[in-house]
mmCIF file of C-alpha atoms in Angstrom:
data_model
loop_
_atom_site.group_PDB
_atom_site.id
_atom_site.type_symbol
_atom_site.label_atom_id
_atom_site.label_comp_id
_atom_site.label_asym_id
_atom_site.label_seq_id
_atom_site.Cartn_x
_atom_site.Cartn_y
_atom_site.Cartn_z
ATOM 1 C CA UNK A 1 98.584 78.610 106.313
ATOM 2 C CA UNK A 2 100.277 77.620 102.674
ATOM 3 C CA UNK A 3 104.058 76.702 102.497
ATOM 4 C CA UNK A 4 104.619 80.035 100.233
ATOM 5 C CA UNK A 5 102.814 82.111 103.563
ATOM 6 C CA UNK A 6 104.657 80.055 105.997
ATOM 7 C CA UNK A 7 108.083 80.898 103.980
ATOM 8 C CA UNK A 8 107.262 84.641 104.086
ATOM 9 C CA UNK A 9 106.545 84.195 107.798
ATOM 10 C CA UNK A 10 109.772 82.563 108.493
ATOM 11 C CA UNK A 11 111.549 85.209 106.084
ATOM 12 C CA UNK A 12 110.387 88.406 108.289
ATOM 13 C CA UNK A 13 111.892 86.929 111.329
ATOM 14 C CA UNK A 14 115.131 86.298 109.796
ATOM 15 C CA UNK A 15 118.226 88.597 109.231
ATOM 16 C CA UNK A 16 118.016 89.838 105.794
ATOM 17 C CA UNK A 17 121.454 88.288 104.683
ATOM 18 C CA UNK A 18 120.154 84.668 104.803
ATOM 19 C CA UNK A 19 117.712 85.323 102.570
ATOM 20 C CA UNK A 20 119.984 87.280 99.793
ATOM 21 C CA UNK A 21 120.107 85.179 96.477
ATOM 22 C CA UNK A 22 121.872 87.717 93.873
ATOM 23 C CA UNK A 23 124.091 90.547 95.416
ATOM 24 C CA UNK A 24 123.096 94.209 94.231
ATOM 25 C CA UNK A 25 126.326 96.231 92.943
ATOM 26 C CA UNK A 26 126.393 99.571 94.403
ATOM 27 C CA UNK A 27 126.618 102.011 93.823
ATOM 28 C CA UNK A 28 122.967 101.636 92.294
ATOM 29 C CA UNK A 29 120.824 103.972 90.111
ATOM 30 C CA UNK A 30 116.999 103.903 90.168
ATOM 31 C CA UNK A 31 114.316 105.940 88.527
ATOM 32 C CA UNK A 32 112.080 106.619 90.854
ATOM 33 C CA UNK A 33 108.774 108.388 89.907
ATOM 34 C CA UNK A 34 110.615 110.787 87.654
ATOM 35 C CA UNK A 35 113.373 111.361 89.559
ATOM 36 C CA UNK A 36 116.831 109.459 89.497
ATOM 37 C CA UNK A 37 117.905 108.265 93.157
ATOM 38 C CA UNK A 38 121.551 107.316 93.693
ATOM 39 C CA UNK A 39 122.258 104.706 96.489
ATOM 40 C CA UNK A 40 125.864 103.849 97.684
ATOM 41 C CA UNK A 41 125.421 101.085 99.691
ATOM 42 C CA UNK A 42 122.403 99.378 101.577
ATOM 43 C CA UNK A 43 120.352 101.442 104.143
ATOM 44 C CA UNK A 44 120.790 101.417 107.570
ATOM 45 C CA UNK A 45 118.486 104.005 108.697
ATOM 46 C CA UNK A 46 115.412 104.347 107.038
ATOM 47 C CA UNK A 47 112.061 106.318 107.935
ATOM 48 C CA UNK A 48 109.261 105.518 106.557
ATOM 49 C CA UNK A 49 105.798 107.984 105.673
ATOM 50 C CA UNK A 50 103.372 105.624 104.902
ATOM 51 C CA UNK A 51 102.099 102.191 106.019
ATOM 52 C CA UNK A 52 102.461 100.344 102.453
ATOM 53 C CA UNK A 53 106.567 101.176 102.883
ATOM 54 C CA UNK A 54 106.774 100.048 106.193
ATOM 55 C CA UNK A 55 104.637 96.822 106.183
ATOM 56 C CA UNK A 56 106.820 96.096 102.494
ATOM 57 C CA UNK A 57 110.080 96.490 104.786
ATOM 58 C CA UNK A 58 109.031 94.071 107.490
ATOM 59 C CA UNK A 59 108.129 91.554 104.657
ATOM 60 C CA UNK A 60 111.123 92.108 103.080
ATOM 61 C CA UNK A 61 112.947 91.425 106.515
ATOM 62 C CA UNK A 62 114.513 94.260 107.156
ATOM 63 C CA UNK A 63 112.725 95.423 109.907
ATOM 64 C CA UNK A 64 116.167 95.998 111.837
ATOM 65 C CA UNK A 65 117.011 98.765 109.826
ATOM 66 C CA UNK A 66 113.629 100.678 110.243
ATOM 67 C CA UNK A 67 114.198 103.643 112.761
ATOM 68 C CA UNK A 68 110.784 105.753 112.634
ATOM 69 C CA UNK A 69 107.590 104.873 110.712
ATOM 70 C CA UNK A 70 104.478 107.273 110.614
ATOM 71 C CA UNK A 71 101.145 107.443 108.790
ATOM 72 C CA UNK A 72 99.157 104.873 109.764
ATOM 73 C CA UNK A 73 95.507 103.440 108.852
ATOM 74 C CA UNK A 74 94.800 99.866 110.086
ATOM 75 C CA UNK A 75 96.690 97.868 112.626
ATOM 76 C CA UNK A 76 100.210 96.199 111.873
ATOM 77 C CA UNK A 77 99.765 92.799 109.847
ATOM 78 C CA UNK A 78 99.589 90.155 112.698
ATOM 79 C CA UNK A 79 103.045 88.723 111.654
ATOM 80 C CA UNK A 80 104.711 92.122 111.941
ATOM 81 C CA UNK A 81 103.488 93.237 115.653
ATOM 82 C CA UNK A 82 106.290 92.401 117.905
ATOM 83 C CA UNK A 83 108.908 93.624 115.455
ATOM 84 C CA UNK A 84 107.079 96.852 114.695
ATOM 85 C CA UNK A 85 106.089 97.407 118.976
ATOM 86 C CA UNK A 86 110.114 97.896 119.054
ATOM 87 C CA UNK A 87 109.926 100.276 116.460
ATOM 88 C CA UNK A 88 109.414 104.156 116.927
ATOM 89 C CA UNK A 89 106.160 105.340 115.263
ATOM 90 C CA UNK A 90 106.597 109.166 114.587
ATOM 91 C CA UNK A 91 103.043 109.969 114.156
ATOM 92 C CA UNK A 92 100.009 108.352 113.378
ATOM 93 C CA UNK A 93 99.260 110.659 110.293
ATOM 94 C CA UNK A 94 101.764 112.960 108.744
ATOM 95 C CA UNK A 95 105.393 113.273 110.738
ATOM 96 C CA UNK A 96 106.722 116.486 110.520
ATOM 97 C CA UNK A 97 109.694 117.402 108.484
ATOM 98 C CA UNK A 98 112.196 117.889 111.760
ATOM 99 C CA UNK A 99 110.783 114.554 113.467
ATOM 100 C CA UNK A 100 111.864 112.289 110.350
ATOM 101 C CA UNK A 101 115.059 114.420 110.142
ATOM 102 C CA UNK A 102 115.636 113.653 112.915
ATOM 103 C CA UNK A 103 116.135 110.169 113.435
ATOM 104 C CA UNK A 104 119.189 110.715 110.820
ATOM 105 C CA UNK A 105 117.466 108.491 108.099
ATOM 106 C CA UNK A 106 119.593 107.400 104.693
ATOM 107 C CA UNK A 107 116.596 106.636 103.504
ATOM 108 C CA UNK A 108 113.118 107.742 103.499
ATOM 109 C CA UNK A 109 110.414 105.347 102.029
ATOM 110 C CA UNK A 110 107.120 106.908 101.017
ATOM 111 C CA UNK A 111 103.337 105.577 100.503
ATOM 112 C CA UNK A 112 102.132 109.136 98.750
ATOM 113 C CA UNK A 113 103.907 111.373 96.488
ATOM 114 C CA UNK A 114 101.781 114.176 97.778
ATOM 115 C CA UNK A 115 103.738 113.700 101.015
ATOM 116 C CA UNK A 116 107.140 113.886 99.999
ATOM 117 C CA UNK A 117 106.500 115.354 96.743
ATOM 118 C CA UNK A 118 106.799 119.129 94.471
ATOM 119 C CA UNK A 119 104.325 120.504 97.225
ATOM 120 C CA UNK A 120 105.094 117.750 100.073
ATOM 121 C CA UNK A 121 103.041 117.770 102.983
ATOM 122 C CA UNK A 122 105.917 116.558 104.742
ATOM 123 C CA UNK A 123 108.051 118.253 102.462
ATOM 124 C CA UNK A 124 109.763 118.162 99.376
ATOM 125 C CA UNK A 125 112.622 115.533 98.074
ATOM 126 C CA UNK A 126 114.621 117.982 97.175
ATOM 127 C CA UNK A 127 114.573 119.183 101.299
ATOM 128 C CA UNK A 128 115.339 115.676 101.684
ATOM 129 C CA UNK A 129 118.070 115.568 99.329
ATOM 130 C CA UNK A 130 119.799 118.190 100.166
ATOM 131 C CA UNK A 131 120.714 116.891 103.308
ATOM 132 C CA UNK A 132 122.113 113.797 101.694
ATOM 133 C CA UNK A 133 119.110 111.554 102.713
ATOM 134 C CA UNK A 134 117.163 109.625 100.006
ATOM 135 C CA UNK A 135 113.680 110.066 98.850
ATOM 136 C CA UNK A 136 112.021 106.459 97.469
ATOM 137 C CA UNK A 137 108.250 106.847 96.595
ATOM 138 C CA UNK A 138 106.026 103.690 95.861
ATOM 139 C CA UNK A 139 105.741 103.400 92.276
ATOM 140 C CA UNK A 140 102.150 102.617 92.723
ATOM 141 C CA UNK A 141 101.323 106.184 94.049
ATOM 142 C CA UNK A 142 102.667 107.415 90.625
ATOM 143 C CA UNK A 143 102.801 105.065 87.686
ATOM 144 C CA UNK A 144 99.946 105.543 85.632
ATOM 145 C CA UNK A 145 99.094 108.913 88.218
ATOM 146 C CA UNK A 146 99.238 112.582 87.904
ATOM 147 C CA UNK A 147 99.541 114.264 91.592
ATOM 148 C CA UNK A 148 99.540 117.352 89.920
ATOM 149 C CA UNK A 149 95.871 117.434 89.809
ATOM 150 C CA UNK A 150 95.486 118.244 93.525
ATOM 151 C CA UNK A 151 93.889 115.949 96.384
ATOM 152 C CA UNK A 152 94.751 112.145 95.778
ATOM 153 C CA UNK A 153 95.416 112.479 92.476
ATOM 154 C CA UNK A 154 94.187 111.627 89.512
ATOM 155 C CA UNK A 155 94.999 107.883 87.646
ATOM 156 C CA UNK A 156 95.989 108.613 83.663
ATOM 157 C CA UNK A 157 95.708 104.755 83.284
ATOM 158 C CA UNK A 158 94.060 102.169 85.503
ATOM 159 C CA UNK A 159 96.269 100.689 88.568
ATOM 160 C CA UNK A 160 97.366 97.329 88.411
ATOM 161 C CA UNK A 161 99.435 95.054 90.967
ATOM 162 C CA UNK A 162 102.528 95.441 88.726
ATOM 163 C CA UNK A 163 103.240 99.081 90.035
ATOM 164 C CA UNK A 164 102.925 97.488 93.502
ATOM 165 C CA UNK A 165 105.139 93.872 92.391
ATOM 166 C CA UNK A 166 107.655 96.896 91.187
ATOM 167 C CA UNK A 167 107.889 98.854 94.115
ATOM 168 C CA UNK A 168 108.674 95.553 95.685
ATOM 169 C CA UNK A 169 111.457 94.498 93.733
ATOM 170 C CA UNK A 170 112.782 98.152 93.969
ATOM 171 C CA UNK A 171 113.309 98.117 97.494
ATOM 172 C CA UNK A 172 114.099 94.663 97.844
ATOM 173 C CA UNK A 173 117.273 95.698 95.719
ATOM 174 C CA UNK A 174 118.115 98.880 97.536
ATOM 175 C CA UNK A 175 118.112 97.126 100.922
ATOM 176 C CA UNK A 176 120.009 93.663 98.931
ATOM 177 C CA UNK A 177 117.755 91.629 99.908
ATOM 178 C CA UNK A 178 115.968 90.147 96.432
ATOM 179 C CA UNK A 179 115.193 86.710 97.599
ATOM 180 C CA UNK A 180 112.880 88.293 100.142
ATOM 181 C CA UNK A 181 111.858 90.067 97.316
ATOM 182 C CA UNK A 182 111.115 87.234 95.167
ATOM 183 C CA UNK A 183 109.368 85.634 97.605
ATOM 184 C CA UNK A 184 107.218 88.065 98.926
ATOM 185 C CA UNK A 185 106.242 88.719 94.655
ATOM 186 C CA UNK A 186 105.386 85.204 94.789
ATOM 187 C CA UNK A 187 103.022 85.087 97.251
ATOM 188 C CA UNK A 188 101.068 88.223 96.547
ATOM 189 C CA UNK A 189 101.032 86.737 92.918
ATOM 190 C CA UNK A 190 99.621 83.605 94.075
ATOM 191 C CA UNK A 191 96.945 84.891 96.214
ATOM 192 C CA UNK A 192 95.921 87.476 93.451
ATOM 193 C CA UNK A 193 95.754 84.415 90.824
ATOM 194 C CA UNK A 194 93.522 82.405 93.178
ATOM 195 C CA UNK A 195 91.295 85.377 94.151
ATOM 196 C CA UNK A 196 90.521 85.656 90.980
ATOM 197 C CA UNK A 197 90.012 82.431 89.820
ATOM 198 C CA UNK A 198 87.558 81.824 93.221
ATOM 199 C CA UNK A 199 86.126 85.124 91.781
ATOM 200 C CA UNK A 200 85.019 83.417 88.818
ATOM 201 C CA UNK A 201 82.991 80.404 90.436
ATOM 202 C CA UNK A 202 80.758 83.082 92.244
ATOM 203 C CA UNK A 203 78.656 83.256 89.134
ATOM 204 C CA UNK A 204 77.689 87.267 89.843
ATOM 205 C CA UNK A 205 75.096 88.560 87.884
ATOM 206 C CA UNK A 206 76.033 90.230 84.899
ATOM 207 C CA UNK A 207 75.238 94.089 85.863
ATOM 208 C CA UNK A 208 75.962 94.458 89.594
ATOM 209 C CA UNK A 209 77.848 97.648 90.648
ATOM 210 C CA UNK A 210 79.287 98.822 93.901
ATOM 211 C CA UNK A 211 80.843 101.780 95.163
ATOM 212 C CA UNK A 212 83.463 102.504 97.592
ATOM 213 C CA UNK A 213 83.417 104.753 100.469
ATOM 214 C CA UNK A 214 86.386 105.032 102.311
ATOM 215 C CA UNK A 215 85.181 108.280 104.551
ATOM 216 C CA UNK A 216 83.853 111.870 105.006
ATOM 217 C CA UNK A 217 84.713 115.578 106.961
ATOM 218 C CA UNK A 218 81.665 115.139 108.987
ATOM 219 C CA UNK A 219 78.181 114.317 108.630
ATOM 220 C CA UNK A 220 76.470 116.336 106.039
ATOM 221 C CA UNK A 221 79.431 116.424 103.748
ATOM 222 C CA UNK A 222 79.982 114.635 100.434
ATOM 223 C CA UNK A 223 81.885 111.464 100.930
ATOM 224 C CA UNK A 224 85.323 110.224 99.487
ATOM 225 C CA UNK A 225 84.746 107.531 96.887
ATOM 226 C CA UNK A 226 86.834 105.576 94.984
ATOM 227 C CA UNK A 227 87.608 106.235 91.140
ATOM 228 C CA UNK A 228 86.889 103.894 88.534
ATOM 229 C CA UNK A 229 91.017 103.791 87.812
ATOM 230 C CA UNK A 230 92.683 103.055 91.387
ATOM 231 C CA UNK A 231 92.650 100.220 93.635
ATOM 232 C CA UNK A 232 88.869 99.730 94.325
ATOM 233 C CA UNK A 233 88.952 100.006 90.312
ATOM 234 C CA UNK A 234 90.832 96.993 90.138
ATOM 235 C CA UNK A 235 89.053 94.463 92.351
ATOM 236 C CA UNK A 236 86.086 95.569 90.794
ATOM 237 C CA UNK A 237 87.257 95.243 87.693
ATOM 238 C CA UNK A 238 88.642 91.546 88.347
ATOM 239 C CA UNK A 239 84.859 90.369 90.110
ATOM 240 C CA UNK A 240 83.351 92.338 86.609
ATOM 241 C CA UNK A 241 81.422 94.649 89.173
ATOM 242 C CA UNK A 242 80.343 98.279 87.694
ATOM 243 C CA UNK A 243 81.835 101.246 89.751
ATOM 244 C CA UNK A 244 79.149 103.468 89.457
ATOM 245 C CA UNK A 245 81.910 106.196 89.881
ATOM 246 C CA UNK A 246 83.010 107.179 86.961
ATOM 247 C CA UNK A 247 86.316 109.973 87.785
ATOM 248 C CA UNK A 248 89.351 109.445 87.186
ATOM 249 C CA UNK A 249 90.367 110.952 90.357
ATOM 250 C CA UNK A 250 91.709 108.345 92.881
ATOM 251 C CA UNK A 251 89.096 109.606 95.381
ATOM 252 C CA UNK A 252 86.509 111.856 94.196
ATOM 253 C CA UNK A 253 83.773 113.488 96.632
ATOM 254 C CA UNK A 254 80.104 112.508 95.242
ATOM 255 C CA UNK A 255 77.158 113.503 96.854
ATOM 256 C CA UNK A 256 74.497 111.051 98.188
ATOM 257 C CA UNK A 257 71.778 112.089 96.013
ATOM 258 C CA UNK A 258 74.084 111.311 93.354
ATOM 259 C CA UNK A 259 75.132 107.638 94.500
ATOM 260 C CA UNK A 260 71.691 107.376 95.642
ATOM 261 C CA UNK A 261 70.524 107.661 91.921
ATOM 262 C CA UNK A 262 72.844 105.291 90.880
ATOM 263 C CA UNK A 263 71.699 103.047 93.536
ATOM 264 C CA UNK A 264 74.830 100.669 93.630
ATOM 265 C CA UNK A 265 73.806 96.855 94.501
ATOM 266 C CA UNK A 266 76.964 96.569 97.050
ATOM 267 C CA UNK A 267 79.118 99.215 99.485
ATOM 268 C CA UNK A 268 82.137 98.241 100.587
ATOM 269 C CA UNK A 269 83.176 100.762 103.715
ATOM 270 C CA UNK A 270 86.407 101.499 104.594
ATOM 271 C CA UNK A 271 87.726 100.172 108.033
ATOM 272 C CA UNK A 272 90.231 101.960 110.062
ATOM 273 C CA UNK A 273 91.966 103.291 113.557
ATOM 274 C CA UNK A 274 92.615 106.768 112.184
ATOM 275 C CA UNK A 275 90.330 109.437 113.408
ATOM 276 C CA UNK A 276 91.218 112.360 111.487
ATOM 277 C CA UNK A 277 87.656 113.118 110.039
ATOM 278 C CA UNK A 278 83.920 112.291 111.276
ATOM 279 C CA UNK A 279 83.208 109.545 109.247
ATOM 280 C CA UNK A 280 86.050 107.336 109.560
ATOM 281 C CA UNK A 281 85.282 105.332 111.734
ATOM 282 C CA UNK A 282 82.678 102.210 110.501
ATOM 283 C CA UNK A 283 80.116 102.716 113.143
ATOM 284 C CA UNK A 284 79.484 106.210 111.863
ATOM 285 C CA UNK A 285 79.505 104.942 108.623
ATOM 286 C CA UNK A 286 76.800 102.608 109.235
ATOM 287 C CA UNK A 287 74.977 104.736 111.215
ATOM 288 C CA UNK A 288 74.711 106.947 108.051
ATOM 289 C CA UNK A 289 73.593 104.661 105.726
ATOM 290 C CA UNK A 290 70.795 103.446 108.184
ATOM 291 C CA UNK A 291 69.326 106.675 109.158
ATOM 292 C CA UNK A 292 69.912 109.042 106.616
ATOM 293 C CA UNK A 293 66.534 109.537 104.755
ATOM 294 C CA UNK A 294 68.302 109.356 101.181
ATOM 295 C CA UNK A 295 70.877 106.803 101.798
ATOM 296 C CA UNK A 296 68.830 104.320 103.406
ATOM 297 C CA UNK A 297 66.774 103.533 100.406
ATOM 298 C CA UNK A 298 69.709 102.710 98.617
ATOM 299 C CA UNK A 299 69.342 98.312 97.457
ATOM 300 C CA UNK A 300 72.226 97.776 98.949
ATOM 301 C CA UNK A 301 71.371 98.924 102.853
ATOM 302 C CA UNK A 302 67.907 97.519 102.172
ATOM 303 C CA UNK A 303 69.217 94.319 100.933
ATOM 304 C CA UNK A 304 72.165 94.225 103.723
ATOM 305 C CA UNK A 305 75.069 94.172 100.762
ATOM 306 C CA UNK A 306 77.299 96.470 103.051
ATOM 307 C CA UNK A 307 80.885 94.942 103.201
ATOM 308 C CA UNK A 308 83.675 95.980 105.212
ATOM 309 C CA UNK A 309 87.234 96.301 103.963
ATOM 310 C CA UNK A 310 90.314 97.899 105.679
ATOM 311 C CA UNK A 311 91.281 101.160 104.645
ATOM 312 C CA UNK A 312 94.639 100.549 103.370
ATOM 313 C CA UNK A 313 93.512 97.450 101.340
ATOM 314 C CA UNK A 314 91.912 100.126 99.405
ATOM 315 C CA UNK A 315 95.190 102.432 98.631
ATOM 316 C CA UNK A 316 97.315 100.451 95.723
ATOM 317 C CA UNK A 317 98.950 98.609 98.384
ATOM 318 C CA UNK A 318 100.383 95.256 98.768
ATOM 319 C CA UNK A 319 96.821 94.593 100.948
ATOM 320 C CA UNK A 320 95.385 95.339 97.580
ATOM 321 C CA UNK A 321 95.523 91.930 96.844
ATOM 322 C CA UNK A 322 94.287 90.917 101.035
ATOM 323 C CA UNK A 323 91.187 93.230 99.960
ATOM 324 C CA UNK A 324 90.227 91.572 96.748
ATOM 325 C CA UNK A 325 90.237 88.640 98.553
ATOM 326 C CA UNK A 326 87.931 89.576 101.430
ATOM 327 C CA UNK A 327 85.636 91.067 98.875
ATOM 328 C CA UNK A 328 85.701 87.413 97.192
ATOM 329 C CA UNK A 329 84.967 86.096 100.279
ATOM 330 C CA UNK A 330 82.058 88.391 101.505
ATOM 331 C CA UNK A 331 80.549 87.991 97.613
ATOM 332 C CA UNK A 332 80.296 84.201 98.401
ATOM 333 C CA UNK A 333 77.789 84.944 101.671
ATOM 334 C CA UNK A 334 75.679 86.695 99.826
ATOM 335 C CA UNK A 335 72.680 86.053 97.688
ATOM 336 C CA UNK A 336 71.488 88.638 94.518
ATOM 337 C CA UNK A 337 68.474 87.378 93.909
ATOM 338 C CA UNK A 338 67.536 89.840 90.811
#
């Protein structure tokens, strides 16, 4: 483990106040994906939708002041499970509007605008708002995005980690805690910087191309794929890999024959717990790509080049920068002999 890790480690088991460098002066103003949020003081109750908020709140070390979290992909990080076992999980996908209510919130911290959004899922901020609570959604779920579009979205502008390094140093102010936030930046800088620099000694040829499958209704339907502009984009982007999906839409569905044609050298499948369609799982995923006449002849299940990533490494998430560094790793197991 590095010193910076072991720092963040010791500052997520720590009350929050030990770690504060520069008070914030409330009350505080922040514009928050078009929408100006006024905060008086410092949460003490906070809900959050999403897994990005809540695993940002534990590294931030203000785990204490979580109340409810919901929306869940992958497990807890490893540093974070005894905290978060004490903490109240909601529901594993989306919470209903009465369940985060109530819990009596001041704040609710969100992963996806479409969830607490103009047409929430969960509902609207202004539902929110108008019972005095908060609304904060993760810049990185609508910087350089248009939820308008319907589904995910669709990115005006490629992602980057600096809507995600943002989001971090938002809520690290909100909760007065921006050492922890500094910190925490620090880190996820750090690792990003030597991902990419470790990307760099791989020597990849020139024109390989992957695509991204995170997961499908069932079977025979068209899977979800990442866009060439999200997170996926990024990493791919940074390794010099071609996305051989080409929307702008954070997760487009493409149909086989499609990829298939395209015949992408790697795909990286999406690892989760959540079981909400057929294909989420990675065993059915695999099972797919090994049995289904038009899939299997893709180079990368005959050449093995199937790499497995967690799910919410491939959101624009602070694991963002955990999956571009398993991706690194994976890349340096494997030969392309062209």
């Amino acid at each position: 483990m590095t010193l910076a890790r072991k720092v963040l480690a010791m500052l997520s088991l720590v009350p929050a106040s030990s770690a504060v460098a520069e008070a914030t002066h409330f009350p505080l103003t922040v514009m928050n994906c078009g929408r100006e949020i006024h905060v008086a003081s410092a949460p003490d109750r906070t809900v959050t939708v999403g897994q990005s908020a809540t695993e940002i709140l534990y590294a931030l070390g203000v785990a204490d002041r979580v109340v409810g979290t919901s929306v869940w992909f992958n497990p807890v990080l490893p540093q974070f499970r005894e905290r978060n076992a004490d903490i109240e999980r909601i529901a594993d996908n989306d919470p209903s509007f009465e369940g985060v209510v109530k819990r009596k919130p001041e704040l609710v911290a969100v992963q996806y605008e479409w969830h607490v959004g103009p047409t929430g899922s969960v509902a609207t901020r202004d539902q929110f708002h108008d019972l005095g609570i908060n609304t904060y959604i993760m810049p990185a779920d609508c910087d350089t995005k248009d939820n308008a579009t319907g589904g995910d979205g669709t990115r005006t502008a490629a992602f980057s980690t600096g809507s995600i390094y943002k989001g971090i140093h938002e809520l690290a102010t909100i909760f007065d805690v921006q050492q922890a936030g500094d910190t925490l930046v620090d880190d996820l800088e750090a690792r990003e910087k030597d991902a990419i620099s470790r990307a760099k000694d791989l020597a990849l040829p020139d024109d390989l191309s992957a695509v991204f499958w995170f997961s499908s209704p069932d079977g025979s339907a068209d899977p979800y794929v990442a866009g060439r502009l999200g997170a996926p984009g990024y990493m791919m982007d940074k390794l010099g890999i071609r996305n051989v999906i080409q929307s702008d839409e954070e997760w487009p569905t493409v149909g086989w024959e499609s990829i298939a044609r395209a015949d992408p050298d790697i795909i990286v499948v999406a690892r989760m717990d959540r079981r909400r369609y057929a294909a989420d799982s990675v065993e059915a995923k695999l099972d797919f790509l090994h049995n289904d006449p038009v899939a299997r002849e893709m180079s990368a299940v005959k050449n093995g080049h199937i790499i497995e990533m967690d799910a919410h490494a491939m959101s624009a998430t602070m694991r963002t920068i955990f999956g571009l560094e398993a991706l690194v790793d994976a890349l340096a197991t494997q030969p392309f002999d062209r």
